[in-house]
């Protein structure tokens, strides 16, 4: 990845500063020789009934971690008091106690707050087996649960307070005000939450003054003494929340016990720990992190699922609680893992890395057996094991770097092999014979999953009963391992971000309420085209210049192997570049999604804009769902017209494309369109967008587009009294250029001295030259030379029905050149018919309007005088300001 532009900005610095100050304060809170160190939130294999529905459907525990391994890790990381907080049970604690091991009885209970119908987690300590039964019966009503706990002197802690379960959206602040009354202890450092969430909890609890608590008690008619021994003393705790055992004990709590050195010889450590928790003598410890710990934990969990998962059974999936979407996802996940289990190389990778995460260094003989191309990946795995075994203080960052390096190696192997496959397919002319219409008509995915695996045909695709079935084993030969392995890493990154930021709206609400730790408003604008010489890239370059000039909180992200980075322009090197057989004019550059994932987080972005439907469009949808942010799409292209004119799709396939576009655009929160026709189309019944989600915008032109004073002879090398009919733009079929020959022929019958000039280049250029031997072809014209071309011409002709806006029209008007165009989409929203130009419906009308214009000298002067005035109405400041308002950046 090229320029990172100091993306790790002030917000992360503010969080680190807050955390460091807090940790320093907590470290000095109690005398060092009178504290016990404990991880108050950790799990082992007895957390076997997950809260998440998907895990329950698939019959998966939250971890397979053995109790003995967890205890060993806790002690290695400095814990001298022990507890295990499995979900809704203390079986591991009882088993250890029966073996004579001193451990504090504890569990993490899933409780429901009935008046809000919200699920939360409550860490609970020091109960017995009979009390556990009562607590499990009462957990459906948090208030009853806490009342029972207080009566029996059982201390509780609200775990990760900003993480909740709710089907009704974001909890109101009334919910948190009530919880502040009924809890005494709050987990402010959770090892699986990011620093932003942890510090928001800390700030909120610190502001709970006695006066505010009394105010809440009066408002909600709650006596906090019913649930708290001392409602005015709020205590902070910490815990790793580790399920895999990798980070157990690295986040935790120091428990203050006066006269500890004397008492420890006579009393059980677990009793002393319980006393400190009851008294609120707690001081949390931990470290700064974002998604790194959770990503690593999820990655190891995925590895363990692959190693241990058994077929849950179709009937279990179909008959379990949950909606159709839940069950469909469960079926797909189950099949995905079963296929991973069938792939021996991938399973070897999975087992290797799980062992390395546990600190088991692989033998040197294993490396000899690894293919050369995979040795760097093996070496990274070995380094993970060595880091784990060393107990490095920087373990999380070192793990993350190794995982990132592995991902890059795997992606490089994958795309190199994929490129070779496509190259071979081209050599065999398979792609050259590719028929897009036939492909779209026949390509349907069969519902029988094994159809893909059992396909024995030698070709990549084989036809089967009106299906075009991809021969998966044939195509994935050599790709399976890098694809599956890199997919697992990306899935872990996605899931960790999704879990952490699923409640982003709540975090934003919280930060607004406390007036501190507000995430910056900053947009990432993704596009597949920037350096290409097309209308979209011209618009984006102009936008980039304006972003730089005003230093707007927007960065544009592009994927390129040649483009240099710039201020507010982030450039990623592509993993590979491809061209498709049915559209060779555009190169598709494949970015590394792992880089984009990291970039979005470290760049402190909180919203997205996307300008293209290619790989960057997919990346935008990925980021939107991973980080729970708003995403906007800027529609530059009318794909239905493009499909008809360029791809030459038939009517049925156009209909398929429309449905695909509808499904794709519905992933975005707001669409920006450049003309009223598209606005009406998108808000019609066939597309189904609300009027609020479709915003009309526009382009502007550079200040260089002004009336210039060079003669026709200087610009076109013709007599100055020659009437110049100009076409400017891409010389391609979708621009309607093949209509120019018959149109010009008819105009010349009435105005013989008209000279057609073509300023531009493109795929239809040679054919057009043959049809128009007397026309002047200027080829591609540099951007800063175009104003001279426009200014010296008499009339711009635009036979295109493809343009969504048409910068050419606005550039022309800005230079005092009237335009004649079809009354469609972009041009009709710019040109005022009969004033700054002419709008027509047919070729015949276009011919007549041009003849009339050239023959009436006085009319020419009137129209030309109106063009510049109309162009000025497309004010750059107004357009940018409206865009910022729509993006909620202003």
Short mmCIF file of C-alpha atoms in Angstrom, two decimals, residues 116-443:
data_model
loop_
_atom_site.label_atom_id
_atom_site.label_comp_id
_atom_site.label_asym_id
_atom_site.label_seq_id
_atom_site.Cartn_x
_atom_site.Cartn_y
_atom_site.Cartn_z
CA UNK A 116 -36.73 -2.71 27.44
CA UNK A 117 -36.58 -6.31 26.11
CA UNK A 118 -32.79 -6.02 25.96
CA UNK A 119 -30.31 -8.79 26.72
CA UNK A 120 -27.14 -8.06 28.68
CA UNK A 121 -24.37 -10.10 30.36
CA UNK A 122 -23.85 -10.07 34.11
CA UNK A 123 -20.66 -11.43 35.72
CA UNK A 124 -21.57 -13.01 39.02
CA UNK A 125 -19.28 -14.34 41.80
CA UNK A 126 -19.28 -16.40 44.99
CA UNK A 127 -22.54 -18.35 44.68
CA UNK A 128 -23.11 -22.05 45.38
CA UNK A 129 -24.75 -24.72 43.24
CA UNK A 130 -28.22 -24.18 44.71
CA UNK A 131 -27.96 -20.42 44.24
CA UNK A 132 -26.84 -20.98 40.64
CA UNK A 133 -30.13 -22.77 39.94
CA UNK A 134 -32.05 -19.83 41.36
CA UNK A 135 -29.99 -17.31 39.37
CA UNK A 136 -30.67 -19.21 36.13
CA UNK A 137 -34.40 -19.16 36.85
CA UNK A 138 -34.32 -15.44 37.60
CA UNK A 139 -32.15 -14.24 34.71
CA UNK A 140 -35.15 -13.64 32.46
CA UNK A 141 -35.82 -10.62 34.67
CA UNK A 142 -32.69 -8.65 35.52
CA UNK A 143 -34.30 -6.80 38.41
CA UNK A 144 -35.30 -10.05 40.16
CA UNK A 145 -31.85 -11.46 39.42
CA UNK A 146 -30.05 -8.49 41.00
CA UNK A 147 -32.41 -8.36 43.98
CA UNK A 148 -31.70 -12.03 44.73
CA UNK A 149 -27.95 -11.46 44.31
CA UNK A 150 -28.00 -8.54 46.76
CA UNK A 151 -30.01 -10.45 49.35
CA UNK A 152 -27.48 -13.30 49.21
CA UNK A 153 -24.42 -11.01 49.16
CA UNK A 154 -23.47 -12.24 45.67
CA UNK A 155 -21.52 -9.47 43.87
CA UNK A 156 -22.29 -8.72 40.21
CA UNK A 157 -20.56 -6.78 37.45
CA UNK A 158 -22.22 -5.50 34.29
CA UNK A 159 -20.02 -6.97 31.52
CA UNK A 160 -19.14 -4.82 28.48
CA UNK A 161 -22.03 -2.36 29.15
CA UNK A 162 -22.22 -1.00 25.58
CA UNK A 163 -22.72 -4.49 24.13
CA UNK A 164 -26.32 -5.70 24.16
CA UNK A 165 -28.89 -7.88 22.42
CA UNK A 166 -31.97 -6.15 21.07
CA UNK A 167 -34.38 -6.60 18.18
CA UNK A 168 -35.74 -3.10 18.67
CA UNK A 169 -32.71 -1.05 17.69
CA UNK A 170 -30.49 1.17 19.83
CA UNK A 171 -31.38 1.26 23.53
CA UNK A 172 -32.58 4.67 24.69
CA UNK A 173 -30.54 6.58 27.26
CA UNK A 174 -33.31 5.80 29.77
CA UNK A 175 -32.08 2.20 29.67
CA UNK A 176 -28.55 3.21 30.68
CA UNK A 177 -29.80 5.61 33.35
CA UNK A 178 -31.75 2.74 34.94
CA UNK A 179 -28.81 0.37 34.75
CA UNK A 180 -26.68 3.00 36.50
CA UNK A 181 -29.08 2.69 39.43
CA UNK A 182 -29.18 -1.10 39.74
CA UNK A 183 -25.46 -1.92 39.24
CA UNK A 184 -22.56 -1.12 41.57
CA UNK A 185 -19.74 -2.55 39.42
CA UNK A 186 -19.00 -2.04 35.75
CA UNK A 187 -16.51 -3.72 33.43
CA UNK A 188 -14.73 -0.74 31.90
CA UNK A 189 -11.80 -2.69 30.42
CA UNK A 190 -12.89 -5.64 28.32
CA UNK A 191 -10.11 -7.34 26.37
CA UNK A 192 -12.37 -8.09 23.41
CA UNK A 193 -13.74 -4.54 23.09
CA UNK A 194 -11.86 -1.65 21.53
CA UNK A 195 -10.50 1.31 23.48
CA UNK A 196 -13.25 3.63 22.23
CA UNK A 197 -15.99 1.51 23.81
CA UNK A 198 -14.03 0.95 27.01
CA UNK A 199 -13.24 4.63 27.50
CA UNK A 200 -16.84 5.67 26.78
CA UNK A 201 -17.99 3.36 29.59
CA UNK A 202 -15.32 4.80 31.90
CA UNK A 203 -16.32 8.40 31.11
CA UNK A 204 -20.01 7.63 31.62
CA UNK A 205 -19.57 5.94 34.99
CA UNK A 206 -17.21 8.64 36.27
CA UNK A 207 -19.95 11.23 35.67
CA UNK A 208 -22.46 9.39 37.88
CA UNK A 209 -22.44 11.83 40.81
CA UNK A 210 -24.66 11.22 43.85
CA UNK A 211 -26.85 14.11 42.68
CA UNK A 212 -27.33 12.51 39.26
CA UNK A 213 -28.05 9.10 40.79
CA UNK A 214 -30.71 10.65 43.04
CA UNK A 215 -32.18 12.45 40.05
CA UNK A 216 -32.45 9.18 38.10
CA UNK A 217 -33.89 7.37 41.12
CA UNK A 218 -36.63 9.98 41.43
CA UNK A 219 -37.37 9.99 37.70
CA UNK A 220 -37.65 6.20 37.34
CA UNK A 221 -39.12 5.55 40.78
CA UNK A 222 -36.36 3.07 41.66
CA UNK A 223 -34.78 2.66 45.07
CA UNK A 224 -31.18 1.68 44.15
CA UNK A 225 -30.63 0.22 47.65
CA UNK A 226 -32.91 -2.60 46.60
CA UNK A 227 -30.15 -3.76 44.26
CA UNK A 228 -26.94 -2.15 45.60
CA UNK A 229 -25.24 -2.18 48.99
CA UNK A 230 -23.84 1.27 48.28
CA UNK A 231 -25.55 2.87 45.23
CA UNK A 232 -23.16 5.84 45.26
CA UNK A 233 -19.95 3.82 45.07
CA UNK A 234 -19.37 2.76 41.47
CA UNK A 235 -16.45 0.39 40.89
CA UNK A 236 -14.48 -0.47 37.75
CA UNK A 237 -13.32 -3.96 36.74
CA UNK A 238 -11.39 -5.52 33.87
CA UNK A 239 -11.34 -8.91 32.18
CA UNK A 240 -9.93 -10.47 29.03
CA UNK A 241 -13.26 -11.96 27.88
CA UNK A 242 -10.99 -14.53 26.23
CA UNK A 243 -12.60 -17.68 24.87
CA UNK A 244 -9.61 -19.14 23.05
CA UNK A 245 -7.11 -18.76 25.90
CA UNK A 246 -4.68 -16.76 23.79
CA UNK A 247 -5.05 -13.51 25.75
CA UNK A 248 -6.37 -14.77 29.08
CA UNK A 249 -4.95 -12.73 31.95
CA UNK A 250 -3.63 -9.89 29.79
CA UNK A 251 -6.62 -7.75 30.78
CA UNK A 252 -7.89 -8.09 34.32
CA UNK A 253 -8.33 -6.57 37.75
CA UNK A 254 -6.11 -5.90 40.76
CA UNK A 255 -8.01 -6.69 43.96
CA UNK A 256 -7.10 -4.76 47.10
CA UNK A 257 -7.01 -6.79 50.34
CA UNK A 258 -5.70 -4.96 53.41
CA UNK A 259 -3.06 -6.98 55.31
CA UNK A 260 -2.89 -9.38 52.37
CA UNK A 261 0.50 -10.80 53.29
CA UNK A 262 -0.74 -11.85 56.74
CA UNK A 263 -4.14 -13.09 55.62
CA UNK A 264 -3.02 -15.05 52.57
CA UNK A 265 -1.34 -17.63 54.79
CA UNK A 266 -4.55 -18.34 56.72
CA UNK A 267 -7.39 -17.68 54.27
CA UNK A 268 -8.26 -19.02 50.84
CA UNK A 269 -7.29 -16.77 47.96
CA UNK A 270 -10.77 -17.15 46.46
CA UNK A 271 -12.38 -15.86 49.71
CA UNK A 272 -10.08 -12.85 49.75
CA UNK A 273 -10.84 -12.13 46.09
CA UNK A 274 -14.59 -12.35 46.76
CA UNK A 275 -14.25 -9.94 49.68
CA UNK A 276 -12.46 -7.38 47.49
CA UNK A 277 -15.10 -7.66 44.76
CA UNK A 278 -17.90 -7.22 47.30
CA UNK A 279 -16.19 -4.13 48.72
CA UNK A 280 -15.54 -2.67 45.29
CA UNK A 281 -11.79 -2.59 45.86
CA UNK A 282 -11.02 -3.06 42.19
CA UNK A 283 -8.43 -1.57 39.83
CA UNK A 284 -8.56 -2.75 36.19
CA UNK A 285 -5.49 -3.21 33.98
CA UNK A 286 -5.07 -3.83 30.24
CA UNK A 287 -3.80 -2.23 27.04
CA UNK A 288 -4.91 -0.25 23.99
CA UNK A 289 -6.30 -2.12 20.99
CA UNK A 290 -8.94 -1.93 18.30
CA UNK A 291 -10.06 -5.08 16.53
CA UNK A 292 -6.73 -6.94 16.70
CA UNK A 293 -7.46 -9.18 19.71
CA UNK A 294 -10.95 -10.06 18.55
CA UNK A 295 -9.69 -10.80 15.04
CA UNK A 296 -7.06 -13.20 16.37
CA UNK A 297 -9.62 -14.81 18.67
CA UNK A 298 -12.12 -15.26 15.83
CA UNK A 299 -9.42 -16.64 13.56
CA UNK A 300 -8.49 -19.29 16.09
CA UNK A 301 -12.19 -20.00 16.71
CA UNK A 302 -12.71 -20.55 12.98
CA UNK A 303 -9.70 -22.90 13.01
CA UNK A 304 -11.22 -24.84 15.89
CA UNK A 305 -14.61 -25.01 14.18
CA UNK A 306 -12.92 -26.48 11.10
CA UNK A 307 -11.08 -29.00 13.28
CA UNK A 308 -14.01 -30.01 15.48
CA UNK A 309 -17.30 -29.30 13.71
CA UNK A 310 -19.60 -32.21 12.97
CA UNK A 311 -22.59 -32.17 10.65
CA UNK A 312 -25.41 -30.57 12.69
CA UNK A 313 -28.01 -32.38 10.61
CA UNK A 314 -30.48 -30.89 8.16
CA UNK A 315 -33.50 -31.41 10.42
CA UNK A 316 -31.77 -29.56 13.28
CA UNK A 317 -31.13 -26.60 11.00
CA UNK A 318 -34.64 -26.56 9.51
CA UNK A 319 -36.53 -27.06 12.80
CA UNK A 320 -34.43 -24.78 15.00
CA UNK A 321 -35.58 -21.36 16.17
CA UNK A 322 -34.71 -18.55 13.81
CA UNK A 323 -35.98 -17.09 10.57
CA UNK A 324 -35.33 -18.30 7.03
CA UNK A 325 -32.28 -16.07 6.66
CA UNK A 326 -30.71 -17.46 9.85
CA UNK A 327 -31.26 -21.03 8.68
CA UNK A 328 -29.98 -20.31 5.17
CA UNK A 329 -26.79 -18.81 6.59
CA UNK A 330 -26.42 -21.81 8.91
CA UNK A 331 -26.78 -24.21 5.98
CA UNK A 332 -24.18 -22.33 3.93
CA UNK A 333 -21.73 -22.12 6.84
CA UNK A 334 -22.17 -25.81 7.60
CA UNK A 335 -21.46 -26.77 3.98
CA UNK A 336 -18.51 -24.37 3.78
CA UNK A 337 -16.81 -25.93 6.79
CA UNK A 338 -17.55 -29.45 5.61
CA UNK A 339 -15.84 -28.65 2.32
CA UNK A 340 -12.85 -27.14 4.18
CA UNK A 341 -12.63 -30.39 6.13
CA UNK A 342 -12.45 -32.30 2.83
CA UNK A 343 -9.45 -30.23 1.75
CA UNK A 344 -6.36 -31.83 3.27
CA UNK A 345 -3.86 -29.00 2.60
CA UNK A 346 -6.18 -26.41 4.15
CA UNK A 347 -6.81 -28.61 7.20
CA UNK A 348 -3.06 -29.00 7.69
CA UNK A 349 -2.82 -25.19 7.63
CA UNK A 350 -5.69 -24.89 10.13
CA UNK A 351 -4.16 -27.36 12.60
CA UNK A 352 -0.70 -25.81 12.24
CA UNK A 353 -1.91 -22.32 13.05
CA UNK A 354 -4.13 -23.35 15.93
CA UNK A 355 -1.16 -25.11 17.52
CA UNK A 356 1.02 -22.05 16.89
CA UNK A 357 -1.55 -19.76 18.56
CA UNK A 358 -1.33 -22.07 21.56
CA UNK A 359 2.48 -21.67 21.59
CA UNK A 360 3.38 -25.06 20.13
CA UNK A 361 6.42 -24.53 17.85
CA UNK A 362 6.33 -26.85 14.79
CA UNK A 363 9.26 -29.19 14.24
CA UNK A 364 11.91 -28.38 11.62
CA UNK A 365 11.06 -31.59 9.74
CA UNK A 366 7.60 -30.21 9.00
CA UNK A 367 9.10 -27.27 7.14
CA UNK A 368 11.01 -29.62 4.83
CA UNK A 369 7.67 -31.11 3.72
CA UNK A 370 6.11 -27.73 2.94
CA UNK A 371 6.15 -26.70 -0.77
CA UNK A 372 8.57 -23.86 -1.48
CA UNK A 373 5.82 -21.37 -2.34
CA UNK A 374 4.23 -21.89 1.10
CA UNK A 375 7.42 -21.74 3.20
CA UNK A 376 7.04 -17.98 4.00
CA UNK A 377 3.57 -18.74 5.38
CA UNK A 378 4.96 -21.60 7.47
CA UNK A 379 7.66 -19.27 8.80
CA UNK A 380 5.06 -16.72 9.89
CA UNK A 381 3.17 -19.47 11.71
CA UNK A 382 6.34 -20.50 13.47
CA UNK A 383 6.99 -16.90 14.52
CA UNK A 384 3.50 -16.77 16.06
CA UNK A 385 4.31 -19.82 18.18
CA UNK A 386 7.60 -18.27 19.28
CA UNK A 387 5.90 -14.97 20.16
CA UNK A 388 3.26 -16.80 22.19
CA UNK A 389 5.84 -18.85 24.03
CA UNK A 390 7.98 -15.80 24.82
CA UNK A 391 5.04 -13.96 26.39
CA UNK A 392 6.05 -10.70 24.66
CA UNK A 393 4.32 -7.55 25.91
CA UNK A 394 3.74 -6.63 22.26
CA UNK A 395 2.16 -10.00 21.45
CA UNK A 396 -1.04 -8.61 19.92
CA UNK A 397 0.75 -6.35 17.43
CA UNK A 398 3.28 -9.03 16.53
CA UNK A 399 0.48 -11.54 15.94
CA UNK A 400 -1.35 -9.02 13.77
CA UNK A 401 1.73 -8.34 11.64
CA UNK A 402 2.31 -12.05 11.06
CA UNK A 403 -1.34 -12.63 10.10
CA UNK A 404 -1.25 -9.64 7.76
CA UNK A 405 1.95 -10.95 6.15
CA UNK A 406 0.37 -14.40 5.67
CA UNK A 407 -2.68 -12.83 4.08
CA UNK A 408 -0.49 -10.93 1.60
CA UNK A 409 1.47 -14.11 0.68
CA UNK A 410 -1.72 -16.11 0.21
CA UNK A 411 -3.37 -13.42 -1.93
CA UNK A 412 -0.25 -13.08 -4.09
CA UNK A 413 -0.21 -16.85 -4.72
CA UNK A 414 -3.96 -16.91 -5.39
CA UNK A 415 -3.99 -14.09 -7.94
CA UNK A 416 -0.83 -15.21 -9.68
CA UNK A 417 -2.35 -18.64 -10.25
CA UNK A 418 -5.70 -17.15 -11.23
CA UNK A 419 -3.99 -14.91 -13.79
CA UNK A 420 -2.21 -17.96 -15.24
CA UNK A 421 -5.53 -19.79 -15.55
CA UNK A 422 -7.14 -16.87 -17.35
CA UNK A 423 -4.09 -16.53 -19.59
CA UNK A 424 -4.35 -20.21 -20.52
CA UNK A 425 -8.06 -19.81 -21.16
CA UNK A 426 -7.30 -16.91 -23.52
CA UNK A 427 -4.69 -18.99 -25.32
CA UNK A 428 -7.31 -21.66 -25.90
CA UNK A 429 -9.71 -18.96 -27.15
CA UNK A 430 -12.28 -19.97 -24.57
CA UNK A 431 -12.77 -16.42 -23.36
CA UNK A 432 -12.73 -15.00 -26.87
CA UNK A 433 -15.72 -17.19 -27.72
CA UNK A 434 -17.53 -16.10 -24.59
CA UNK A 435 -21.13 -14.99 -25.28
CA UNK A 436 -22.45 -12.73 -22.52
CA UNK A 437 -26.09 -13.03 -23.55
CA UNK A 438 -25.93 -16.80 -23.61
CA UNK A 439 -24.06 -16.83 -20.31
CA UNK A 440 -26.66 -14.66 -18.54
CA UNK A 441 -29.55 -16.68 -19.96
CA UNK A 442 -28.23 -20.09 -19.00
CA UNK A 443 -26.26 -19.42 -15.85
#
